[in-house]
Amino acid sequence: MSEAAKKPKRPRVNVRRPDVMTQVNAEVERHFRSSLVEKIRAAGGEITLGNTTVRLAQQFGFCYGVERAIDLAYASRRVFPDNRIFLIGEIIHNGEVNRQLVDMGIVSLPWEQLTGDYDQLGEEDVVIVPAFGAPTNFMDKIEQRGCYVVDTTCGDVMKVWRRVRTYAKDGITSIIHGKAGHEETRATASRAMGENGKGHYLIVLTLDETDSVCRYIREGGDKVAFLERFAHAVSDGFDPDLHLTKVGVANQTTMLKSETEEIQRRVRDAVVARDGSPDNYLVFDTICGATQERQDALFEMLRRPMDMLFVVGGYNSSNTTHLVEIGEQELPTFFIRNAECLESLDQIVHFDLHEKSEISSGYPDVLLGDQPAVIGITAGASCPNNLIEDTIFRIFEMRGVPRDQVKAI
Ligand code: SF4
């Protein structure tokens, strides 16, 4: 019997009461809305002042899942003004949003493993589950402690869970395309073990990792070396000789669509090469609509010439990272946290995906020179519009257009 099963579950509290939501909506708007972004969108997504054009992608910024998670977190504070409120890790991957929650007295708990902090929780405490969800052992623990639970897990993430649970019930191993250390993928992997905990999963991130798995599916190989390579990316007791027989592919909701499709194709081909048929291969594309729309909008934006692109968002945001990957194939692309990264006339602080660290670079000549420039901006699903607004002001400022002139559009 699991710990949670020893006690009846505390009923979930509805924090989205109409009286509360009126106040929450006003507060969220005040913190994250941008009238400038709305004006530019209404004008077709582009603004030219002097010899500088700033172009916004057709879709960027907060998705429905993120908006809902933030609303629920804000509502929790209002419904439980005097209780201690905790959050498993971060509500979403954006420093600005997480800072607002800290200011509201919401305390982040460790998300990588269950620590003693969870044993200190009591029945009057509130625990918020983030938009990515949380692994089953975390959910068991907070329910066993009897806390109020405000679950903001996105419906699109839960769709993936339903899929991998079905795989587990049918004795199919889930091959999950995602980052093994990402909150969502950890939560999904725990569901891939099924209700009885006997299901199996294997997480792959790159095409190179996928090729190793495909080689093993086709020809078998060195089991010890295989398990060493995927040591932190497989279920307990995973045996590639047994658990790659029937496989089903699923993916973290925020992956790059083209890469996920390639992984699906390679795994299918490997199964067909081994069995002569695809009967032991299943697939379910679980990239969420919001991720897809933001990727599609960027591809569309890149069809027209631009001089450079800023992608704004948290450096640990998966969907934002993929926008950067798309952009940098085509033009100088800078992944920035916020406008403060545009430090001075000769420095952009930005995250280098290849170095995996924040670095400083000089601006491309286009930003410094007097010639006309078209500068694109997009942002991941966890980036609020106020950060985009600050970036727009800063770009124009560096191109010699004062803030008041931008405000007046
Ligand atoms: S990015 Fe997709 S899965 Fe994640 S919260 Fe937004 S809609 Fe949900």
XYZ file of C-alpha atoms and ligand atoms in Angstrom:
417
model
C 0.000 0.000 0.000
C 1.466 3.394 -0.932
C 1.803 6.058 1.755
C -0.948 8.120 0.168
C -3.326 5.180 0.241
C -3.230 5.072 4.059
C -5.239 8.288 4.329
C -8.277 9.406 2.374
C -7.297 12.071 -0.152
C -8.024 15.608 0.912
C -10.605 16.974 -1.557
C -9.110 19.449 -4.031
C -9.995 23.072 -3.327
C -11.477 25.198 -6.060
C -9.373 28.351 -5.910
C -10.870 29.737 -9.120
C -13.846 31.311 -7.414
C -15.391 34.183 -9.402
C -14.764 36.718 -6.612
C -11.122 35.663 -6.394
C -10.546 35.547 -10.137
C -11.651 39.139 -10.668
C -8.854 40.276 -8.366
C -6.372 37.756 -9.762
C -6.992 38.814 -13.359
C -6.372 42.441 -12.453
C -3.174 41.551 -10.593
C -1.818 39.315 -13.363
C -2.554 42.019 -15.927
C -0.755 44.591 -13.846
C 2.319 42.386 -13.526
C 2.645 40.913 -16.986
C 0.558 42.768 -19.546
C 1.969 45.171 -22.141
C -0.135 47.766 -23.905
C 2.773 48.388 -26.308
C 2.818 44.748 -27.424
C -0.949 44.847 -27.883
C -0.712 47.986 -30.006
C 1.994 46.471 -32.214
C -0.009 43.278 -32.611
C -3.095 45.287 -33.546
C -0.982 47.102 -36.163
C 0.034 43.830 -37.836
C 2.991 42.881 -35.648
C 5.489 45.429 -36.884
C 6.578 48.944 -35.938
C 9.040 51.216 -37.746
C 10.511 54.301 -36.116
C 13.374 56.128 -37.787
C 15.384 53.545 -39.645
C 14.540 50.704 -37.241
C 11.813 48.116 -37.679
C 10.875 45.771 -34.858
C 8.899 42.762 -35.996
C 7.076 40.414 -33.636
C 6.250 36.792 -34.404
C 2.561 36.129 -34.918
C 2.510 33.835 -31.880
C 4.769 34.153 -28.870
C 4.684 34.397 -25.122
C 2.299 32.977 -22.531
C 0.362 29.884 -23.583
C -2.964 28.803 -22.095
C -1.265 26.298 -19.766
C 1.068 28.913 -18.341
C -1.721 31.480 -17.943
C -3.776 28.935 -16.054
C -0.882 27.935 -13.789
C -0.137 31.553 -12.905
C -3.817 32.295 -12.257
C -4.072 29.315 -9.917
C -0.916 30.273 -8.039
C -2.128 33.859 -7.554
C -5.592 32.602 -6.576
C -4.059 30.269 -3.977
C -2.564 33.223 -2.171
C -5.936 34.963 -2.034
C -7.914 31.873 -0.972
C -5.309 30.963 1.684
C -4.063 34.364 2.884
C -2.667 33.046 6.173
C -1.479 29.536 5.275
C 2.043 28.602 4.327
C 2.126 28.061 0.568
C 4.737 25.941 -1.152
C 5.476 25.222 -4.774
C 7.233 22.146 -6.153
C 10.206 23.739 -7.956
C 9.171 26.579 -10.279
C 5.659 27.315 -11.540
C 7.110 27.810 -15.047
C 10.581 28.499 -16.415
C 10.661 32.250 -16.127
C 12.600 34.147 -13.481
C 10.326 37.200 -13.552
C 7.191 35.141 -12.909
C 8.852 33.084 -10.189
C 10.086 36.250 -8.499
C 6.512 37.550 -8.267
C 5.488 34.341 -6.505
C 8.389 34.644 -4.070
C 7.221 38.197 -3.318
C 3.812 36.727 -2.467
C 5.456 34.503 0.131
C 5.219 31.307 -1.945
C 8.179 29.089 -1.090
C 9.813 26.798 -3.621
C 10.480 23.197 -2.537
C 13.219 21.037 -4.101
C 11.965 19.307 -7.230
C 14.873 17.030 -8.104
C 14.279 14.699 -5.215
C 12.034 14.283 -2.220
C 13.882 15.810 0.696
C 13.138 16.185 4.378
C 11.361 19.479 3.550
C 8.378 17.445 2.442
C 8.201 15.693 5.830
C 7.728 19.091 7.463
C 4.504 19.802 5.565
C 1.293 19.813 7.552
C -2.445 19.727 6.969
C -2.795 23.509 6.903
C -0.099 23.922 4.270
C -0.869 24.454 0.612
C 1.279 22.846 -2.087
C 1.119 24.071 -5.677
C 2.026 21.554 -8.375
C 3.588 23.401 -11.357
C 2.420 23.407 -14.974
C 4.908 20.604 -15.814
C 3.316 18.304 -13.195
C 5.299 16.316 -10.640
C 6.407 12.686 -10.365
C 4.001 10.238 -8.711
C 6.144 9.836 -5.584
C 5.939 13.605 -4.975
C 2.164 13.510 -5.393
C 1.910 10.546 -3.019
C 4.009 12.356 -0.458
C 2.057 15.617 -0.414
C -1.213 13.746 -0.254
C 0.101 11.601 2.576
C 1.060 14.775 4.470
C -2.591 15.852 4.117
C -1.827 19.261 2.538
C -4.161 21.254 0.372
C -3.057 20.576 -3.195
C -3.475 23.107 -5.995
C -2.609 21.192 -9.134
C -1.755 23.436 -12.104
C -0.522 20.608 -14.358
C -1.300 21.536 -17.963
C -3.925 19.414 -19.707
C -1.504 18.816 -22.579
C 1.013 17.276 -20.184
C -1.715 15.036 -18.773
C -2.468 13.833 -22.307
C 1.093 12.476 -22.481
C 0.625 10.780 -19.131
C -2.527 9.042 -20.343
C -0.618 7.770 -23.361
C 2.366 6.350 -21.464
C 0.089 4.784 -18.855
C -1.734 2.988 -21.666
C 1.601 1.794 -23.034
C 2.503 0.450 -19.573
C -0.846 -1.317 -19.200
C -0.278 -3.045 -22.550
C 3.289 -4.097 -21.669
C 4.826 -1.548 -24.050
C 7.999 0.344 -23.108
C 7.735 4.113 -23.500
C 10.552 5.739 -25.447
C 10.243 9.359 -24.370
C 11.841 12.109 -26.466
C 12.762 14.701 -23.875
C 15.325 15.908 -21.382
C 15.810 13.339 -18.627
C 16.356 16.098 -16.049
C 13.372 18.237 -17.068
C 10.479 18.431 -14.610
C 7.873 17.430 -17.182
C 9.813 14.439 -18.478
C 10.509 13.206 -14.945
C 6.787 13.439 -14.201
C 5.934 11.626 -17.438
C 8.536 8.913 -16.842
C 7.018 8.136 -13.444
C 3.632 7.568 -15.143
C 5.257 5.323 -17.777
C 5.830 2.816 -14.994
C 2.070 2.284 -14.851
C -0.253 1.804 -11.910
C 1.700 -1.171 -10.577
C 5.133 0.413 -11.077
C 6.233 -2.430 -13.339
C 6.203 -0.575 -16.645
C 9.399 0.640 -18.310
C 10.708 3.712 -20.066
C 13.794 4.971 -21.848
C 14.435 8.687 -22.428
C 16.308 9.916 -25.507
C 17.240 13.512 -26.225
C 19.379 13.513 -29.348
C 19.441 11.767 -32.689
C 22.753 10.232 -31.694
C 21.158 8.638 -28.620
C 18.260 7.492 -30.767
C 20.672 5.822 -33.184
C 22.225 3.830 -30.310
C 18.787 2.651 -29.260
C 17.909 1.794 -32.866
C 21.139 -0.193 -33.285
C 20.266 -2.188 -30.169
C 16.743 -2.803 -31.450
C 18.141 -4.075 -34.775
C 21.181 -6.044 -33.671
C 21.336 -6.219 -29.882
C 24.732 -5.336 -28.444
C 26.696 -4.703 -25.295
C 24.045 -4.502 -22.593
C 26.386 -3.119 -19.930
C 27.638 -0.318 -22.184
C 24.055 0.488 -23.200
C 22.897 0.731 -19.602
C 25.892 2.870 -18.722
C 25.073 5.288 -21.511
C 21.432 5.598 -20.454
C 22.060 5.236 -16.715
C 19.924 8.228 -15.721
C 17.370 7.812 -18.434
C 15.795 4.386 -17.871
C 13.354 2.840 -15.421
C 14.633 0.648 -12.581
C 15.313 -2.872 -13.807
C 15.354 -1.820 -17.455
C 16.814 -4.594 -19.611
C 17.310 -3.641 -23.276
C 17.130 -7.315 -24.293
C 13.602 -7.536 -22.860
C 12.223 -4.044 -22.810
C 12.897 -2.927 -26.375
C 10.663 -5.656 -27.783
C 7.483 -3.581 -27.917
C 7.979 0.169 -27.871
C 5.797 3.254 -27.994
C 7.209 6.725 -28.624
C 5.917 9.790 -26.783
C 7.541 13.164 -26.274
C 7.927 16.037 -23.898
C 5.315 18.562 -25.038
C 7.862 21.260 -25.850
C 10.300 19.503 -28.176
C 11.296 20.552 -31.680
C 8.695 18.974 -33.938
C 11.033 18.085 -36.803
C 13.430 16.320 -34.430
C 10.653 14.385 -32.710
C 9.348 13.240 -36.099
C 12.825 12.077 -37.092
C 13.148 10.111 -33.856
C 9.765 8.479 -34.474
C 10.835 7.537 -38.002
C 14.168 6.050 -36.929
C 12.650 3.951 -34.121
C 9.922 2.689 -36.435
C 12.473 1.747 -39.123
C 14.530 -0.148 -36.538
C 11.517 -2.145 -35.359
C 10.511 -2.928 -38.941
C 14.096 -3.986 -39.773
C 14.088 -6.369 -36.812
C 10.517 -7.773 -37.030
C 9.606 -7.302 -40.677
C 6.529 -5.308 -39.571
C 5.677 -2.243 -37.437
C 3.342 -4.250 -35.149
C 5.587 -3.754 -32.136
C 5.837 0.017 -32.643
C 3.363 2.649 -31.527
C 3.538 6.405 -31.667
C 1.564 9.318 -30.344
C 2.687 12.838 -31.117
C 2.386 14.797 -27.894
C 3.924 18.145 -28.843
C 1.436 20.669 -27.492
C -0.480 23.120 -29.651
C 1.175 26.164 -28.103
C 4.704 24.894 -28.785
C 3.739 24.023 -32.323
C 2.158 27.423 -32.985
C 5.233 29.276 -31.721
C 7.568 27.175 -33.866
C 5.337 27.583 -36.934
C 5.065 31.344 -36.374
C 8.845 31.643 -36.247
C 9.283 29.662 -39.469
C 6.755 32.002 -41.062
C 8.536 35.075 -39.723
C 11.863 33.841 -41.104
C 10.448 33.803 -44.631
C 10.906 37.576 -44.744
C 14.363 39.138 -44.488
C 15.500 40.294 -41.048
C 18.883 41.376 -39.742
C 18.787 39.760 -36.346
C 16.496 37.973 -33.920
C 16.035 38.166 -30.165
C 14.417 35.213 -28.401
C 13.309 36.230 -24.928
C 12.778 33.752 -22.110
C 14.162 31.625 -19.305
C 17.365 29.795 -20.193
C 15.949 26.539 -18.782
C 12.795 26.783 -20.879
C 12.668 23.915 -23.345
C 10.248 25.444 -25.846
C 12.211 28.714 -25.861
C 15.465 26.869 -26.502
C 13.967 25.272 -29.598
C 12.971 28.689 -30.951
C 16.612 29.715 -30.608
C 17.721 26.583 -32.481
C 15.341 27.427 -35.316
C 16.427 31.069 -35.462
C 20.157 30.503 -35.412
C 19.978 28.362 -38.539
C 18.990 31.484 -40.444
C 20.370 34.675 -38.908
C 22.228 36.140 -35.891
C 20.056 35.060 -32.952
C 20.395 36.089 -29.319
C 18.721 34.221 -26.453
C 18.162 36.808 -23.721
C 16.461 36.666 -20.309
C 15.169 40.217 -20.470
C 16.067 43.739 -21.636
C 18.803 44.031 -19.027
C 20.816 41.664 -21.199
C 21.135 44.482 -23.735
C 23.694 46.029 -21.447
C 25.514 48.653 -23.355
C 26.211 49.689 -26.887
C 28.813 47.010 -27.322
C 27.576 44.147 -25.172
C 24.721 41.657 -25.405
C 24.576 39.177 -22.552
C 22.950 36.052 -23.905
C 22.791 32.307 -23.479
C 24.907 30.270 -25.864
C 23.214 26.916 -26.437
C 26.441 25.311 -27.585
C 28.560 26.574 -24.677
C 25.592 25.990 -22.355
C 26.394 29.208 -20.535
C 25.625 32.897 -20.519
C 28.196 34.882 -22.481
C 28.716 38.456 -23.651
C 29.073 39.384 -27.295
C 29.403 42.600 -29.213
C 26.377 43.625 -31.217
C 26.285 42.751 -34.862
C 27.183 45.845 -36.866
C 23.587 46.306 -37.894
C 22.530 47.370 -34.432
C 25.259 49.949 -34.142
C 25.261 51.407 -37.598
C 23.058 54.041 -39.192
C 21.717 51.785 -41.901
C 18.097 50.555 -41.726
C 17.635 47.428 -39.624
C 14.832 44.900 -39.186
C 14.970 43.219 -35.808
C 12.748 40.261 -34.965
C 11.501 39.293 -31.525
C 9.881 36.094 -30.356
C 9.475 34.419 -26.997
C 8.653 31.054 -25.502
C 5.418 30.042 -23.826
C 6.618 31.097 -20.393
C 7.612 34.676 -21.224
C 5.337 37.539 -20.137
C 4.610 40.436 -22.478
C 6.072 43.041 -20.119
C 9.515 41.538 -20.799
C 8.923 41.855 -24.532
C 7.898 45.462 -24.052
C 11.096 46.265 -22.151
C 13.095 44.647 -24.950
C 11.347 46.730 -27.605
C 12.016 49.953 -25.695
C 15.662 49.010 -25.240
C 16.230 48.138 -28.890
C 14.809 51.454 -30.018
C 16.759 53.293 -27.357
C 19.993 51.793 -28.655
C 19.039 52.835 -32.145
C 18.528 56.406 -30.976
C 14.714 56.406 -30.648
C 13.638 57.680 -27.229
C 11.103 55.786 -25.098
C 8.484 58.553 -25.329
C 8.454 58.305 -29.089
C 7.881 54.538 -28.881
C 5.141 54.991 -26.257
C 3.367 57.461 -28.510
C 2.703 55.023 -31.357
S 3.925 24.844 -23.314
Fe 2.256 23.447 -23.863
S 2.335 21.815 -22.329
Fe 3.530 23.516 -21.516
S 2.063 24.677 -20.302
Fe 2.031 25.580 -22.344
S 0.343 24.539 -23.432
Fe 0.862 23.317 -21.607
